[in-house]
PDB file of C-alpha atoms in Angstrom:
ATOM      1  CA  GLU A   1      98.759 100.412 109.868  1.00  0.00           C
ATOM      2  CA  LEU A   2      94.845  99.725 111.282  1.00  0.00           C
ATOM      3  CA  ALA A   3      94.037 103.258 111.508  1.00  0.00           C
ATOM      4  CA  LEU A   4      95.505 104.355 108.283  1.00  0.00           C
ATOM      5  CA  MET A   5      93.412 101.572 107.195  1.00  0.00           C
ATOM      6  CA  LYS A   6      90.795 102.610 108.610  1.00  0.00           C
ATOM      7  CA  LYS A   7      90.511 106.203 107.125  1.00  0.00           C
ATOM      8  CA  GLU A   8      91.154 104.697 103.853  1.00  0.00           C
ATOM      9  CA  TYR A   9      88.170 102.957 104.200  1.00  0.00           C
ATOM     10  CA  GLU A  10      86.473 105.736 105.323  1.00  0.00           C
ATOM     11  CA  ARG A  11      87.369 108.173 102.336  1.00  0.00           C
ATOM     12  CA  GLU A  12      87.192 105.313  99.954  1.00  0.00           C
ATOM     13  CA  LEU A  13      83.947 104.410 101.118  1.00  0.00           C
ATOM     14  CA  SER A  14      82.222 107.102  97.947  1.00  0.00           C
ATOM     15  CA  ALA A  15      84.773 107.185  95.616  1.00  0.00           C
ATOM     16  CA  HIS A  16      85.042 106.041  92.459  1.00  0.00           C
ATOM     17  CA  ILE A  17      86.846 102.499  92.462  1.00  0.00           C
ATOM     18  CA  SER A  18      89.025 101.424  89.551  1.00  0.00           C
ATOM     19  CA  PRO A  19      87.324  98.915  87.724  1.00  0.00           C
ATOM     20  CA  LEU A  20      91.239  96.851  87.528  1.00  0.00           C
ATOM     21  CA  LYS A  21      90.851  92.984  88.366  1.00  0.00           C
ATOM     22  CA  PRO A  22      93.387  90.097  88.453  1.00  0.00           C
ATOM     23  CA  GLN A  23      93.502  88.164  85.472  1.00  0.00           C
ATOM     24  CA  VAL A  24      94.171  85.130  87.242  1.00  0.00           C
ATOM     25  CA  VAL A  25      92.150  82.671  89.791  1.00  0.00           C
ATOM     26  CA  PHE A  26      94.151  80.139  92.209  1.00  0.00           C
ATOM     27  CA  PHE A  27      91.671  77.353  93.097  1.00  0.00           C
ATOM     28  CA  ALA A  28      92.416  76.142  96.472  1.00  0.00           C
ATOM     29  CA  ASP A  29      91.384  71.903  96.832  1.00  0.00           C
ATOM     30  CA  GLU A  30      90.155  71.472 100.376  1.00  0.00           C
ATOM     31  CA  SER A  31      88.724  68.020  99.526  1.00  0.00           C
ATOM     32  CA  ALA A  32      92.243  66.912  97.614  1.00  0.00           C
ATOM     33  CA  HIS A  33      94.477  68.761 100.278  1.00  0.00           C
ATOM     34  CA  ALA A  34      92.380  66.455 103.324  1.00  0.00           C
ATOM     35  CA  ASN A  35      93.428  63.485 100.945  1.00  0.00           C
ATOM     36  CA  CYS A  36      97.173  64.130 101.919  1.00  0.00           C
ATOM     37  CA  PHE A  37      98.535  63.040 105.577  1.00  0.00           C
ATOM     38  CA  ASN A  38     100.857  65.942 107.132  1.00  0.00           C
ATOM     39  CA  ASN A  39     103.894  66.694 105.057  1.00  0.00           C
ATOM     40  CA  SER A  40     103.379  64.806 102.094  1.00  0.00           C
ATOM     41  CA  PRO A  41     105.284  66.139  99.534  1.00  0.00           C
ATOM     42  CA  GLN A  42     102.051  67.047  97.827  1.00  0.00           C
ATOM     43  CA  LEU A  43     101.372  69.490 100.151  1.00  0.00           C
ATOM     44  CA  ILE A  44     104.662  71.006 100.709  1.00  0.00           C
ATOM     45  CA  ARG A  45     105.549  71.096  96.743  1.00  0.00           C
ATOM     46  CA  ALA A  46     101.160  73.186  96.848  1.00  0.00           C
ATOM     47  CA  GLU A  47     102.304  75.553  99.727  1.00  0.00           C
ATOM     48  CA  GLN A  48     105.899  76.363  97.296  1.00  0.00           C
ATOM     49  CA  THR A  49     103.709  76.498  94.177  1.00  0.00           C
ATOM     50  CA  ARG A  50     101.645  79.219  96.173  1.00  0.00           C
ATOM     51  CA  THR A  51     104.659  81.561  97.584  1.00  0.00           C
ATOM     52  CA  ALA A  52     106.310  81.192  93.853  1.00  0.00           C
ATOM     53  CA  MET A  53     102.474  82.604  92.602  1.00  0.00           C
ATOM     54  CA  GLY A  54     103.253  85.409  94.750  1.00  0.00           C
ATOM     55  CA  ASN A  55     106.580  86.011  93.429  1.00  0.00           C
ATOM     56  CA  THR A  56     105.859  86.618  89.587  1.00  0.00           C
ATOM     57  CA  GLY A  57     104.244  89.782  89.403  1.00  0.00           C
ATOM     58  CA  VAL A  58     101.163  88.575  88.797  1.00  0.00           C
ATOM     59  CA  PRO A  59      98.816  89.266  91.034  1.00  0.00           C
ATOM     60  CA  PHE A  60      95.723  86.779  91.771  1.00  0.00           C
ATOM     61  CA  ASP A  61      92.097  86.143  93.815  1.00  0.00           C
ATOM     62  CA  CYS A  62      92.265  82.974  95.147  1.00  0.00           C
ATOM     63  CA  PHE A  63      88.620  80.524  95.538  1.00  0.00           C
ATOM     64  CA  MET A  64      88.037  77.228  95.945  1.00  0.00           C
ATOM     65  CA  VAL A  65      87.281  75.218  93.041  1.00  0.00           C
ATOM     66  CA  GLU A  66      83.696  74.176  94.312  1.00  0.00           C
ATOM     67  CA  ASP A  67      83.583  77.989  93.480  1.00  0.00           C
ATOM     68  CA  ALA A  68      84.610  77.591  89.959  1.00  0.00           C
ATOM     69  CA  ASN A  69      81.461  77.533  88.133  1.00  0.00           C
ATOM     70  CA  PHE A  70      79.948  81.328  90.012  1.00  0.00           C
ATOM     71  CA  VAL A  71      83.859  83.000  88.975  1.00  0.00           C
ATOM     72  CA  LEU A  72      86.177  81.149  86.732  1.00  0.00           C
ATOM     73  CA  LYS A  73      84.471  83.869  83.608  1.00  0.00           C
ATOM     74  CA  ASN A  74      86.040  86.915  85.273  1.00  0.00           C
ATOM     75  CA  TYR A  75      89.263  85.579  85.130  1.00  0.00           C
ATOM     76  CA  LYS A  76      92.114  84.869  81.961  1.00  0.00           C
ATOM     77  CA  ALA A  77      93.356  82.385  83.129  1.00  0.00           C
ATOM     78  CA  ALA A  78      93.378  79.266  86.148  1.00  0.00           C
ATOM     79  CA  VAL A  79      96.120  77.556  88.407  1.00  0.00           C
ATOM     80  CA  PHE A  80      95.411  74.254  90.439  1.00  0.00           C
ATOM     81  CA  VAL A  81      98.271  72.823  92.752  1.00  0.00           C
ATOM     82  CA  MET A  82      97.263  70.162  93.955  1.00  0.00           C
ATOM     83  CA  PRO A  83      99.186  67.556  91.759  1.00  0.00           C
ATOM     84  CA  ILE A  84      95.812  64.620  92.734  1.00  0.00           C
ATOM     85  CA  PRO A  85      92.427  66.829  92.429  1.00  0.00           C
ATOM     86  CA  SER A  86      89.803  66.326  94.072  1.00  0.00           C
ATOM     87  CA  LYS A  87      85.701  65.299  92.087  1.00  0.00           C
ATOM     88  CA  ALA A  88      85.220  68.664  91.925  1.00  0.00           C
ATOM     89  CA  GLY A  89      89.274  70.177  91.532  1.00  0.00           C
ATOM     90  CA  GLU A  90      88.459  68.177  88.002  1.00  0.00           C
ATOM     91  CA  GLU A  91      85.576  69.091  87.516  1.00  0.00           C
ATOM     92  CA  ALA A  92      86.873  72.878  87.686  1.00  0.00           C
ATOM     93  CA  ILE A  93      89.336  71.780  85.067  1.00  0.00           C
ATOM     94  CA  ARG A  94      86.929  70.742  82.856  1.00  0.00           C
ATOM     95  CA  LEU A  95      85.068  74.356  82.892  1.00  0.00           C
ATOM     96  CA  CYS A  96      87.958  75.197  82.141  1.00  0.00           C
ATOM     97  CA  GLU A  97      88.285  73.654  78.890  1.00  0.00           C
ATOM     98  CA  LYS A  98      84.559  73.518  78.212  1.00  0.00           C
ATOM     99  CA  LEU A  99      84.932  78.385  78.462  1.00  0.00           C
ATOM    100  CA  ASN A 100      88.424  77.441  76.548  1.00  0.00           C
ATOM    101  CA  ILE A 101      89.992  79.412  79.729  1.00  0.00           C
ATOM    102  CA  PRO A 102      93.932  78.353  79.980  1.00  0.00           C
ATOM    103  CA  TYR A 103      94.929  76.207  83.064  1.00  0.00           C
ATOM    104  CA  ILE A 104      98.318  74.911  84.449  1.00  0.00           C
ATOM    105  CA  SER A 105      98.311  72.631  87.277  1.00  0.00           C
ATOM    106  CA  ALA A 106     100.542  70.876  89.393  1.00  0.00           C
ATOM    107  CA  THR A 107     101.232  66.565  88.478  1.00  0.00           C
ATOM    108  CA  ALA A 108     101.835  63.555  90.122  1.00  0.00           C
ATOM    109  CA  GLU A 109     104.843  63.427  88.039  1.00  0.00           C
ATOM    110  CA  LYS A 110     105.849  68.060  88.730  1.00  0.00           C
ATOM    111  CA  CYS A 111     104.062  68.722  91.987  1.00  0.00           C
ATOM    112  CA  SER A 112     104.776  71.769  92.361  1.00  0.00           C
ATOM    113  CA  LEU A 113     105.086  74.911  89.987  1.00  0.00           C
ATOM    114  CA  THR A 114     107.983  76.722  90.242  1.00  0.00           C
ATOM    115  CA  VAL A 115     108.004  81.299  89.368  1.00  0.00           C
ATOM    116  CA  ASP A 116     110.007  80.269  85.800  1.00  0.00           C
ATOM    117  CA  ASP A 117     107.105  77.591  84.860  1.00  0.00           C
ATOM    118  CA  LEU A 118     104.155  80.016  86.013  1.00  0.00           C
ATOM    119  CA  LYS A 119     105.820  83.199  84.318  1.00  0.00           C
ATOM    120  CA  GLU A 120     105.871  81.115  81.029  1.00  0.00           C
ATOM    121  CA  PHE A 121     102.475  80.064  81.276  1.00  0.00           C
ATOM    122  CA  TYR A 122     101.687  84.131  81.767  1.00  0.00           C
ATOM    123  CA  LYS A 123     103.263  85.340  78.683  1.00  0.00           C
ATOM    124  CA  SER A 124     101.818  82.405  76.448  1.00  0.00           C
ATOM    125  CA  ASN A 125      98.298  83.420  77.265  1.00  0.00           C
ATOM    126  CA  ASN A 126      99.378  87.192  77.528  1.00  0.00           C
ATOM    127  CA  ILE A 127      98.268  87.852  81.493  1.00  0.00           C
ATOM    128  CA  HIS A 128      99.669  91.460  82.575  1.00  0.00           C
ATOM    129  CA  PHE A 129     102.744  91.253  84.852  1.00  0.00           C
ATOM    130  CA  PHE A 130     102.271  94.540  86.862  1.00  0.00           C
ATOM    131  CA  THR A 131     106.406  94.181  87.819  1.00  0.00           C
ATOM    132  CA  SER A 132     109.404  92.243  86.532  1.00  0.00           C
ATOM    133  CA  GLU A 133     111.037  91.727  90.132  1.00  0.00           C
ATOM    134  CA  ASN A 134     110.338  89.269  92.147  1.00  0.00           C
ATOM    135  CA  ASP A 135     107.939  90.883  94.504  1.00  0.00           C
ATOM    136  CA  VAL A 136     104.170  90.545  95.609  1.00  0.00           C
ATOM    137  CA  VAL A 137     101.607  92.614  93.941  1.00  0.00           C
ATOM    138  CA  TYR A 138      97.810  92.626  95.000  1.00  0.00           C
ATOM    139  CA  LEU A 139      95.337  93.972  92.987  1.00  0.00           C
ATOM    140  CA  GLY A 140      91.952  94.656  94.102  1.00  0.00           C
ATOM    141  CA  ASN A 141      88.845  96.335  95.265  1.00  0.00           C
ATOM    142  CA  GLY A 142      90.664 100.202  93.877  1.00  0.00           C
ATOM    143  CA  TYR A 143      93.574  99.263  95.471  1.00  0.00           C
ATOM    144  CA  VAL A 144      97.241  98.124  94.110  1.00  0.00           C
ATOM    145  CA  GLY A 145      99.878  97.007  96.063  1.00  0.00           C
ATOM    146  CA  LEU A 146     103.350  95.578  96.269  1.00  0.00           C
ATOM    147  CA  HIS A 147     105.404  94.035  98.830  1.00  0.00           C
ATOM    148  CA  SER A 148     109.356  94.193  98.119  1.00  0.00           C
ATOM    149  CA  LYS A 149     111.065  90.965  98.124  1.00  0.00           C
ATOM    150  CA  THR A 150     114.823  93.223  98.189  1.00  0.00           C
ATOM    151  CA  ALA A 151     114.905  96.516  98.734  1.00  0.00           C
ATOM    152  CA  GLY A 152     115.622  99.514  95.474  1.00  0.00           C
ATOM    153  CA  ARG A 153     113.702 101.393  92.963  1.00  0.00           C
ATOM    154  CA  LYS A 154     110.151 100.427  92.934  1.00  0.00           C
ATOM    155  CA  LYS A 155     108.270 100.136  89.290  1.00  0.00           C
ATOM    156  CA  ILE A 156     103.959  99.043  89.040  1.00  0.00           C
ATOM    157  CA  LYS A 157     102.734  99.037  85.628  1.00  0.00           C
ATOM    158  CA  LEU A 158      98.739  98.925  85.468  1.00  0.00           C
ATOM    159  CA  PRO A 159      97.727  97.807  82.028  1.00  0.00           C
ATOM    160  CA  GLU A 160      95.523 100.931  81.561  1.00  0.00           C
ATOM    161  CA  LYS A 161      95.657 104.627  82.971  1.00  0.00           C
ATOM    162  CA  SER A 162      94.142 105.356  86.613  1.00  0.00           C
ATOM    163  CA  VAL A 163      93.932 107.819  88.594  1.00  0.00           C
ATOM    164  CA  VAL A 164      96.689 107.279  91.797  1.00  0.00           C
ATOM    165  CA  SER A 165      96.777 108.230  94.598  1.00  0.00           C
ATOM    166  CA  THR A 166      99.398 107.059  97.564  1.00  0.00           C
ATOM    167  CA  VAL A 167      98.192 105.272 100.509  1.00  0.00           C
ATOM    168  CA  PHE A 168     101.310 104.925 102.000  1.00  0.00           C
ATOM    169  CA  GLY A 169     104.774 104.241 100.989  1.00  0.00           C
ATOM    170  CA  GLY A 170     105.147 106.084  97.635  1.00  0.00           C
ATOM    171  CA  SER A 171     104.258 109.980  96.849  1.00  0.00           C
ATOM    172  CA  LEU A 172     101.526 109.816  93.971  1.00  0.00           C
ATOM    173  CA  LYS A 173      98.714 112.619  94.859  1.00  0.00           C
ATOM    174  CA  GLY A 174      96.046 111.717  92.490  1.00  0.00           C
ATOM    175  CA  GLU A 175      98.172 111.435  89.119  1.00  0.00           C
ATOM    176  CA  LYS A 176      96.797 110.049  86.349  1.00  0.00           C
ATOM    177  CA  THR A 177      99.322 107.155  85.117  1.00  0.00           C
ATOM    178  CA  ASP A 178     100.177 103.767  83.913  1.00  0.00           C
ATOM    179  CA  LEU A 179     103.521 103.719  85.579  1.00  0.00           C
ATOM    180  CA  ILE A 180     103.793 104.509  89.428  1.00  0.00           C
ATOM    181  CA  GLU A 181     107.795 104.530  90.490  1.00  0.00           C
ATOM    182  CA  PHE A 182     109.116 104.699  93.891  1.00  0.00           C
ATOM    183  CA  ASP A 183     111.187 103.488  96.532  1.00  0.00           C
ATOM    184  CA  LEU A 184     111.059 100.901  99.422  1.00  0.00           C
ATOM    185  CA  GLU A 185     112.857  99.160 101.579  1.00  0.00           C
ATOM    186  CA  GLU A 186     113.751  94.899 101.509  1.00  0.00           C
ATOM    187  CA  ASN A 187     110.334  93.708 102.930  1.00  0.00           C
ATOM    188  CA  SER A 188     107.726  96.609 103.315  1.00  0.00           C
ATOM    189  CA  THR A 189     104.916  97.529 101.246  1.00  0.00           C
ATOM    190  CA  ALA A 190     103.682 100.191  99.726  1.00  0.00           C
ATOM    191  CA  LEU A 191      99.425 100.513  98.097  1.00  0.00           C
ATOM    192  CA  PHE A 192      97.523 102.663  96.408  1.00  0.00           C
ATOM    193  CA  SER A 193      93.973 103.487  95.669  1.00  0.00           C
ATOM    194  CA  LEU A 194      92.779 103.960  91.826  1.00  0.00           C
ATOM    195  CA  SER A 195      90.264 105.474  90.483  1.00  0.00           C
TER     196      SER A 195
END
């Protein structure tokens, strides 16, 4: 896999890269995390929320809450997983409100967010779903990938047509499409380049 990725990296260095990027940002709050004791319900629930995010069919980027001033303007929605945010986490939430960027946050009363909570939030804020399955979708740097939870026929719906080529796990060779279809085994990954 490393040799395949090195070859792909060298091939793509001069290629036109797709502008498609995740619409959702996940904010990690290290200070809030440090204020919780090991194996606390808050830490366990934060990890459950992060896992749920991966199972929504919506790719996301991850940044520290301290980076919100620099990155938040690039996203349509934000997710905060710590039920009791740090000062920087509270500032990031206020910045969302100032910029009119919708956000969802765990709270002291509801320490974790489920797949259904997140999907409802995404739907109500017009976030694009790349798949309707509970598979993990990765997007960025001119690539889209899918890691399968179950075996079967998989579909990745792009928000716009792109030239798609298979890196591994599929059979497309430079086709312009907004729908990628392929078969995948359980717990397997397919990766496609976009331009």
